[in-house]
Short mmCIF file of C-alpha atoms and ligand atoms in Angstrom, two decimals:
data_model
loop_
_atom_site.label_atom_id
_atom_site.label_comp_id
_atom_site.label_asym_id
_atom_site.label_seq_id
_atom_site.Cartn_x
_atom_site.Cartn_y
_atom_site.Cartn_z
CA MET A 1 34.99 -113.02 11.59
CA LYS A 2 35.89 -109.47 12.35
CA ASN A 3 34.35 -108.03 9.22
CA VAL A 4 30.72 -108.79 9.90
CA LYS A 5 28.92 -105.80 8.43
CA TYR A 6 25.31 -104.71 8.16
CA SER A 7 24.27 -105.24 11.74
CA LEU A 8 22.19 -103.27 14.22
CA LYS A 9 23.13 -102.76 17.84
CA LEU A 10 20.46 -103.97 20.25
CA PHE A 11 21.87 -103.63 23.78
CA THR A 12 25.01 -104.08 25.86
CA VAL A 13 25.82 -106.80 28.43
CA PHE A 14 29.08 -107.01 30.46
CA GLY A 15 30.16 -104.02 28.35
CA ILE A 16 29.75 -106.09 25.16
CA PRO A 17 27.48 -104.70 22.41
CA ILE A 18 24.99 -107.29 21.12
CA GLU A 19 24.21 -106.76 17.43
CA LEU A 20 21.63 -108.28 15.13
CA HIS A 21 22.74 -109.05 11.57
CA VAL A 22 20.40 -107.83 8.84
CA SER A 23 19.94 -111.37 7.46
CA PHE A 24 18.71 -112.51 10.89
CA LEU A 25 16.31 -109.57 11.00
CA ILE A 26 14.94 -110.37 7.53
CA LEU A 27 14.49 -114.03 8.45
CA MET A 28 12.64 -113.08 11.64
CA LEU A 29 10.40 -110.61 9.79
CA PHE A 30 9.70 -113.26 7.16
CA ILE A 31 8.69 -115.85 9.75
CA TYR A 32 6.61 -113.32 11.68
CA ALA A 33 4.93 -112.35 8.39
CA VAL A 34 4.16 -116.00 7.63
CA ALA A 35 2.69 -116.30 11.12
CA ALA A 36 0.71 -113.05 10.85
CA LEU A 37 -0.75 -113.99 7.45
CA ASN A 38 -1.86 -117.23 9.05
CA LEU A 39 -0.41 -119.40 6.29
CA PHE A 40 -0.28 -122.26 8.78
CA PRO A 41 -3.37 -121.88 10.99
CA GLY A 42 -2.74 -122.09 14.73
CA ILE A 43 1.04 -122.03 14.47
CA ASN A 44 1.65 -118.28 14.70
CA LEU A 45 1.92 -117.85 18.48
CA LEU A 46 4.08 -120.95 18.82
CA LEU A 47 6.44 -119.68 16.09
CA ALA A 48 6.82 -116.28 17.69
CA VAL A 49 7.60 -117.90 21.04
CA LEU A 50 10.08 -120.32 19.44
CA ILE A 51 11.97 -117.59 17.57
CA THR A 52 12.25 -115.53 20.72
CA LEU A 53 13.52 -118.54 22.68
CA VAL A 54 16.14 -119.36 20.02
CA PHE A 55 17.23 -115.73 20.04
CA VAL A 56 17.61 -115.65 23.85
CA THR A 57 19.46 -118.99 23.83
CA VAL A 58 21.98 -117.85 21.22
CA VAL A 59 22.67 -114.64 23.15
CA ILE A 60 23.24 -116.57 26.39
CA HIS A 61 25.49 -119.06 24.56
CA GLU A 62 27.71 -116.34 23.08
CA LEU A 63 27.80 -114.36 26.32
CA SER A 64 29.10 -117.45 28.14
CA HIS A 65 32.06 -117.70 25.72
CA SER A 66 32.70 -113.98 26.01
CA TYR A 67 32.44 -113.94 29.79
CA VAL A 68 35.11 -116.64 30.20
CA ALA A 69 37.29 -115.10 27.46
CA GLN A 70 37.14 -111.71 29.18
CA ARG A 71 38.42 -113.30 32.38
CA TYR A 72 41.52 -114.38 30.44
CA GLY A 73 42.01 -110.80 29.32
CA VAL A 74 40.65 -111.24 25.78
CA LYS A 75 38.96 -108.08 24.53
CA ILE A 76 35.47 -108.65 23.09
CA GLU A 77 34.47 -106.17 20.41
CA ARG A 78 30.88 -107.30 20.00
CA ILE A 79 28.57 -110.25 19.53
CA VAL A 80 26.76 -110.49 16.19
CA LEU A 81 23.70 -112.71 15.83
CA LEU A 82 23.37 -114.49 12.48
CA PRO A 83 20.66 -116.93 11.37
CA ILE A 84 23.20 -119.77 11.82
CA GLY A 85 24.01 -118.71 15.37
CA GLY A 86 26.09 -116.07 17.05
CA VAL A 87 29.58 -114.84 16.34
CA SER A 88 31.73 -113.28 19.04
CA ALA A 89 34.12 -110.78 17.49
CA MET A 90 37.04 -111.05 19.84
CA GLU A 91 40.77 -110.53 19.75
CA GLU A 92 42.80 -113.62 18.97
CA ILE A 93 42.00 -116.32 21.51
CA PRO A 94 45.05 -117.29 23.59
CA LYS A 95 46.87 -120.30 22.13
CA ASP A 96 46.91 -121.83 25.59
CA PRO A 97 45.01 -125.14 25.23
CA GLY A 98 43.61 -124.95 28.77
CA GLN A 99 42.20 -121.46 28.28
CA GLU A 100 40.86 -122.22 24.81
CA PHE A 101 39.19 -125.35 26.14
CA ARG A 102 37.38 -123.43 28.88
CA ILE A 103 36.33 -120.61 26.54
CA ALA A 104 34.97 -123.08 23.95
CA VAL A 105 33.22 -125.35 26.41
CA ALA A 106 31.54 -122.46 28.29
CA GLY A 107 28.86 -121.93 25.58
CA PRO A 108 27.50 -125.48 25.28
CA ALA A 109 27.96 -126.13 29.03
CA THR A 110 25.72 -123.15 29.84
CA ASN A 111 23.07 -124.46 27.41
CA PHE A 112 23.13 -127.90 29.07
CA VAL A 113 22.87 -126.38 32.55
CA ILE A 114 19.88 -124.24 31.45
CA ALA A 115 18.18 -127.28 29.90
CA GLY A 116 18.72 -129.23 33.14
CA VAL A 117 17.33 -126.43 35.29
CA CYS A 118 14.27 -126.14 33.00
CA TYR A 119 13.49 -129.86 33.27
CA ILE A 120 13.81 -129.71 37.06
CA LEU A 121 11.51 -126.65 37.12
CA VAL A 122 8.83 -128.37 35.05
CA PHE A 123 9.20 -131.54 37.12
CA LEU A 124 8.93 -129.79 40.49
CA GLY A 125 6.32 -127.23 39.54
CA ALA A 126 4.16 -129.36 37.25
CA SER A 127 1.01 -128.82 39.33
CA HIS A 128 1.51 -125.04 39.79
CA LEU A 129 2.49 -123.99 36.27
CA SER A 130 -0.05 -123.30 33.53
CA GLY A 131 0.05 -125.50 30.46
CA THR A 132 1.34 -122.72 28.18
CA LEU A 133 4.14 -121.80 30.59
CA GLN A 134 5.11 -125.46 30.92
CA ASP A 135 5.26 -125.75 27.14
CA ALA A 136 7.39 -122.62 26.89
CA ILE A 137 9.87 -123.89 29.50
CA TYR A 138 9.92 -127.28 27.82
CA TYR A 139 10.71 -125.70 24.42
CA PHE A 140 13.35 -123.47 25.97
CA ALA A 141 15.04 -126.58 27.39
CA LEU A 142 14.82 -128.32 24.01
CA VAL A 143 16.30 -125.33 22.13
CA ASN A 144 19.17 -125.25 24.63
CA LEU A 145 19.79 -128.99 24.25
CA ILE A 146 19.83 -128.77 20.46
CA LEU A 147 22.09 -125.70 20.35
CA GLY A 148 24.47 -127.11 22.94
CA GLY A 149 24.56 -130.53 21.26
CA PHE A 150 25.03 -129.14 17.74
CA ASN A 151 27.90 -126.96 18.93
CA MET A 152 29.66 -129.90 20.52
CA LEU A 153 30.06 -131.62 17.11
CA PRO A 154 33.85 -132.08 16.90
CA ALA A 155 34.27 -129.84 13.84
CA PHE A 156 35.29 -126.22 13.20
CA PRO A 157 33.73 -123.69 13.30
CA MET A 158 31.67 -125.31 16.08
CA ASP A 159 32.86 -125.19 19.67
CA GLY A 160 33.45 -128.95 19.61
CA GLY A 161 36.19 -128.37 17.01
CA ARG A 162 37.95 -126.01 19.40
CA VAL A 163 37.54 -128.40 22.31
CA LEU A 164 39.03 -131.17 20.18
CA ARG A 165 41.95 -128.97 19.10
CA ALA A 166 42.62 -127.91 22.70
CA TYR A 167 42.71 -131.59 23.68
CA LEU A 168 45.09 -132.46 20.81
CA ALA A 169 47.26 -129.37 21.36
CA GLY A 170 48.15 -130.70 24.81
CA ARG A 171 49.78 -133.65 23.00
CA MET A 172 51.34 -132.10 19.86
CA SER A 173 52.17 -128.74 18.28
CA TYR A 174 49.38 -126.23 17.79
CA VAL A 175 49.59 -126.34 13.98
CA ARG A 176 49.47 -130.14 13.87
CA ALA A 177 46.59 -130.19 16.36
CA THR A 178 44.68 -127.70 14.18
CA ARG A 179 45.40 -129.73 11.04
CA LEU A 180 44.21 -132.95 12.67
CA ALA A 181 41.09 -131.31 14.14
CA ALA A 182 40.32 -129.69 10.76
CA ASN A 183 40.67 -133.03 8.97
CA ILE A 184 38.37 -134.77 11.46
CA GLY A 185 35.84 -131.96 10.89
CA LYS A 186 36.06 -132.32 7.11
CA GLN A 187 35.56 -136.09 7.27
CA LEU A 188 32.55 -135.54 9.51
CA ALA A 189 31.21 -133.05 6.94
CA ILE A 190 31.61 -135.59 4.13
CA ILE A 191 29.77 -138.27 6.12
CA MET A 192 27.04 -135.72 6.92
CA ALA A 193 26.67 -134.81 3.24
CA ILE A 194 26.35 -138.48 2.25
CA VAL A 195 23.75 -139.10 4.94
CA GLY A 196 22.02 -135.89 3.82
CA VAL A 197 21.64 -137.17 0.26
CA PHE A 198 19.51 -140.04 1.57
CA TYR A 199 17.69 -138.43 4.49
CA ASN A 200 17.64 -134.66 4.63
CA ILE A 201 18.87 -132.01 2.18
CA PHE A 202 19.39 -129.62 5.10
CA LEU A 203 22.26 -131.80 6.34
CA ILE A 204 24.16 -131.14 3.09
CA LEU A 205 24.00 -127.40 3.74
CA ILE A 206 25.38 -127.85 7.24
CA ALA A 207 28.08 -130.15 5.84
CA VAL A 208 29.23 -127.49 3.34
CA PHE A 209 29.28 -124.92 6.14
CA ILE A 210 31.41 -127.21 8.33
CA TYR A 211 33.80 -128.13 5.51
CA ILE A 212 34.52 -124.49 4.66
CA GLY A 213 34.81 -123.56 8.35
CA ALA A 214 37.40 -126.30 8.96
CA GLU A 215 39.51 -125.24 5.99
CA GLN A 216 39.39 -121.54 6.96
CA GLU A 217 40.33 -122.20 10.57
CA TYR A 218 43.28 -124.33 9.51
CA ARG A 219 44.58 -121.70 7.07
CA THR A 220 44.24 -118.82 9.54
CA ILE A 221 46.04 -120.69 12.31
CA MET A 222 48.71 -122.02 9.98
CA VAL A 223 49.53 -118.55 8.68
CA SER A 224 49.62 -116.87 12.10
CA THR A 225 51.64 -119.71 13.66
CA LEU A 226 54.15 -119.98 10.84
CA LEU A 227 54.71 -116.22 10.91
CA GLU A 228 55.39 -116.14 14.65
CA GLY A 229 58.69 -114.39 15.42
CA ILE A 230 59.14 -113.12 11.85
CA THR A 231 59.35 -109.35 11.42
CA VAL A 232 58.64 -107.09 8.47
CA GLY A 233 62.40 -106.52 8.16
CA ASN A 234 62.96 -110.27 7.54
CA VAL A 235 60.55 -110.43 4.63
CA MET A 236 60.46 -106.98 2.98
CA THR A 237 62.00 -106.15 -0.39
CA ARG A 238 64.94 -103.86 0.32
CA ASP A 239 65.90 -102.26 -2.95
CA VAL A 240 62.73 -100.40 -3.69
CA GLN A 241 61.92 -98.99 -7.09
CA THR A 242 60.48 -95.53 -6.45
CA VAL A 243 59.02 -92.79 -8.64
CA THR A 244 58.89 -89.02 -8.15
CA PRO A 245 55.79 -86.81 -8.05
CA GLU A 246 56.76 -85.50 -11.49
CA THR A 247 57.16 -88.89 -13.21
CA PRO A 248 54.59 -89.22 -16.03
CA ILE A 249 51.94 -91.91 -15.59
CA SER A 250 52.97 -93.54 -18.90
CA GLU A 251 56.43 -94.19 -17.46
CA VAL A 252 54.94 -95.87 -14.38
CA LEU A 253 52.79 -98.06 -16.63
CA ASN A 254 55.96 -99.18 -18.42
CA LEU A 255 57.58 -99.92 -15.05
CA MET A 256 54.58 -102.02 -14.00
CA PHE A 257 54.76 -103.93 -17.25
CA GLN A 258 58.52 -104.60 -16.97
CA LYS A 259 58.93 -105.19 -13.22
CA LYS A 260 55.55 -106.80 -12.54
CA HIS A 261 55.28 -104.78 -9.31
CA MET A 262 51.88 -103.14 -9.05
CA GLY A 263 52.65 -100.36 -6.56
CA TYR A 264 55.41 -97.73 -6.21
CA PRO A 265 56.30 -95.38 -3.35
CA VAL A 266 56.47 -91.76 -4.49
CA VAL A 267 59.60 -90.04 -3.07
CA GLU A 268 60.48 -86.34 -3.18
CA ASN A 269 63.80 -85.04 -1.75
CA GLY A 270 64.25 -88.29 0.17
CA ASN A 271 60.78 -88.11 1.77
CA LEU A 272 57.93 -90.49 1.12
CA VAL A 273 55.04 -88.32 -0.08
CA GLY A 274 52.61 -90.88 -1.52
CA ILE A 275 52.06 -94.24 -3.12
CA LEU A 276 50.88 -95.05 -6.63
CA THR A 277 49.26 -98.41 -7.32
CA PHE A 278 47.83 -100.07 -10.39
CA HIS A 279 44.41 -99.25 -8.96
CA ASP A 280 45.24 -95.50 -9.08
CA VAL A 281 46.67 -95.74 -12.61
CA SER A 282 43.98 -97.92 -14.15
CA GLY A 283 41.43 -95.11 -13.91
CA VAL A 284 43.61 -92.66 -15.90
CA VAL A 285 42.32 -92.21 -19.45
CA PRO A 286 44.97 -92.56 -22.25
CA ASP A 287 44.85 -88.80 -23.00
CA ARG A 288 46.06 -87.97 -19.50
CA ARG A 289 48.90 -90.50 -19.27
CA SER A 290 51.49 -87.81 -19.96
CA GLU A 291 50.47 -86.08 -16.72
CA ALA A 292 52.41 -86.32 -13.45
CA VAL A 293 52.13 -88.96 -10.74
CA ARG A 294 51.32 -86.37 -8.04
CA LEU A 295 47.86 -85.83 -9.57
CA PHE A 296 46.85 -89.46 -9.11
CA MET A 297 48.85 -90.83 -6.18
CA THR A 298 47.37 -91.77 -2.80
CA ARG A 299 48.62 -89.30 -0.20
CA ASP A 300 47.49 -90.82 3.05
CA ILE A 301 50.08 -93.52 3.44
CA ILE A 302 49.60 -96.59 5.62
CA SER A 303 53.11 -97.74 6.48
CA THR A 304 54.93 -100.28 8.63
CA TYR A 305 58.38 -100.49 10.26
CA PRO A 306 61.09 -103.19 10.13
CA GLU A 307 60.54 -104.42 13.72
CA GLU A 308 56.76 -104.95 13.34
CA PRO A 309 55.65 -108.61 13.43
CA VAL A 310 54.71 -109.73 9.91
CA ALA A 311 51.42 -111.19 11.16
CA ASP A 312 50.33 -107.70 12.31
CA ALA A 313 51.31 -106.17 8.96
CA LEU A 314 49.30 -108.88 7.17
CA GLU A 315 46.28 -108.16 9.33
CA ARG A 316 46.53 -104.46 8.41
CA LEU A 317 46.81 -105.31 4.69
CA ASN A 318 43.69 -107.47 4.92
CA LYS A 319 41.72 -104.98 6.99
CA LYS A 320 42.48 -102.04 4.70
CA GLN A 321 42.26 -104.24 1.59
CA ILE A 322 45.54 -103.02 0.17
CA GLY A 323 48.34 -104.97 -1.48
CA ARG A 324 51.52 -103.47 -0.01
CA LEU A 325 52.94 -101.30 2.74
CA PRO A 326 56.01 -99.04 2.51
CA VAL A 327 58.48 -99.79 5.32
CA LEU A 328 59.77 -96.70 7.16
CA SER A 329 62.61 -96.50 9.66
CA GLU A 330 62.91 -93.13 11.41
CA GLY A 331 60.96 -91.54 8.58
CA VAL A 332 63.17 -92.96 5.84
CA LEU A 333 61.89 -95.45 3.27
CA VAL A 334 63.91 -98.66 3.76
CA GLY A 335 61.77 -101.22 1.95
CA ILE A 336 58.35 -102.36 0.81
CA ILE A 337 56.34 -105.40 1.86
CA SER A 338 53.53 -106.93 -0.19
CA LYS A 339 51.00 -109.65 0.45
CA THR A 340 52.89 -111.76 -2.09
CA ASP A 341 56.12 -111.39 -0.04
CA ILE A 342 54.30 -112.55 3.09
CA LEU A 343 52.58 -115.51 1.44
CA ARG A 344 55.90 -116.60 -0.02
CA ALA A 345 57.40 -116.51 3.49
CA VAL A 346 54.49 -118.65 4.71
CA GLU A 347 55.20 -121.22 1.98
CA VAL A 348 58.90 -121.37 2.85
CA MET A 349 58.16 -121.78 6.58
CA ASN A 350 55.63 -124.49 5.78
CA LEU A 351 58.28 -126.43 3.83
CA LYS A 352 60.66 -126.10 6.77
CA ILE A 353 58.16 -127.59 9.19
CA GLY A 354 57.29 -130.40 6.80
CA GLU A 355 54.44 -132.82 7.19
ZN1 ZN B 1 29.73 -121.47 20.82
#
């Protein structure tokens, strides 16, 4: 969840920027508007209070995860608040089951502690607190209970899914633990959807959200685990078809058609000077196809090197949304690595591990 865009920074806690996603903002404005227009008489103040309490609760929940994660040396980029809850954009969480368990459990545990403290407060101070304040504390406790409880459902992307995986990972390999936890989450989602058909449509939405979350988590972990210890040099294509800055575009189009490779490094006097992809060529009108590659190639080259872990190269490909990276060793082009190469390596490794 590193690519959460369209968010506004609110403030910073423990050095972590807290951001509000635009969809959350729109939802809040909508609800405030409903309240202001008095569509449901008498409910406006209560709604405003409730939204604020949910907002505060979600921030505290995410900060608890981040606080524990930071203590294990995980860097936290930011926390983004979405209508479905918060997302902490952090570096990869350590694959140490004990650490993951404590990071995951910190959020819901904090919510339960807050709820407990609120109930004690209301109980002890019942005669001193005003009715409105009592109600507010009571709702705050309830919001914390619901958020904490919902997040402890044993399904990705909820914290309970991570807790379950951490528990399983102490007893089997990380990939198998993730697969088992993801399957449990999916089955839970299916049961939820069936119950939802009879009782509440909203449950079906949550079920879809859980099902997709489980599948995504499993895929991400599988890919990064299977690629562990594999370098770019192990996977790259070594004999690279290159073109020169003076090659006509029409010739490159023929190459693409014959070789089925959609990107070519542009080399001049043994130096890599650019890269030409199908994306660059597709915009060239037929009249200009006799012109030279240098007019259309991409000059700022994002490259990799043979010793780089493949998982890092894949992350760069995904982040920059490109299909391939030229591989340079001491400034010399020694190969090219594409997303297809990497995914093929994943498939082979998956076969090796077996079921
Ligand atoms: Zn959480």
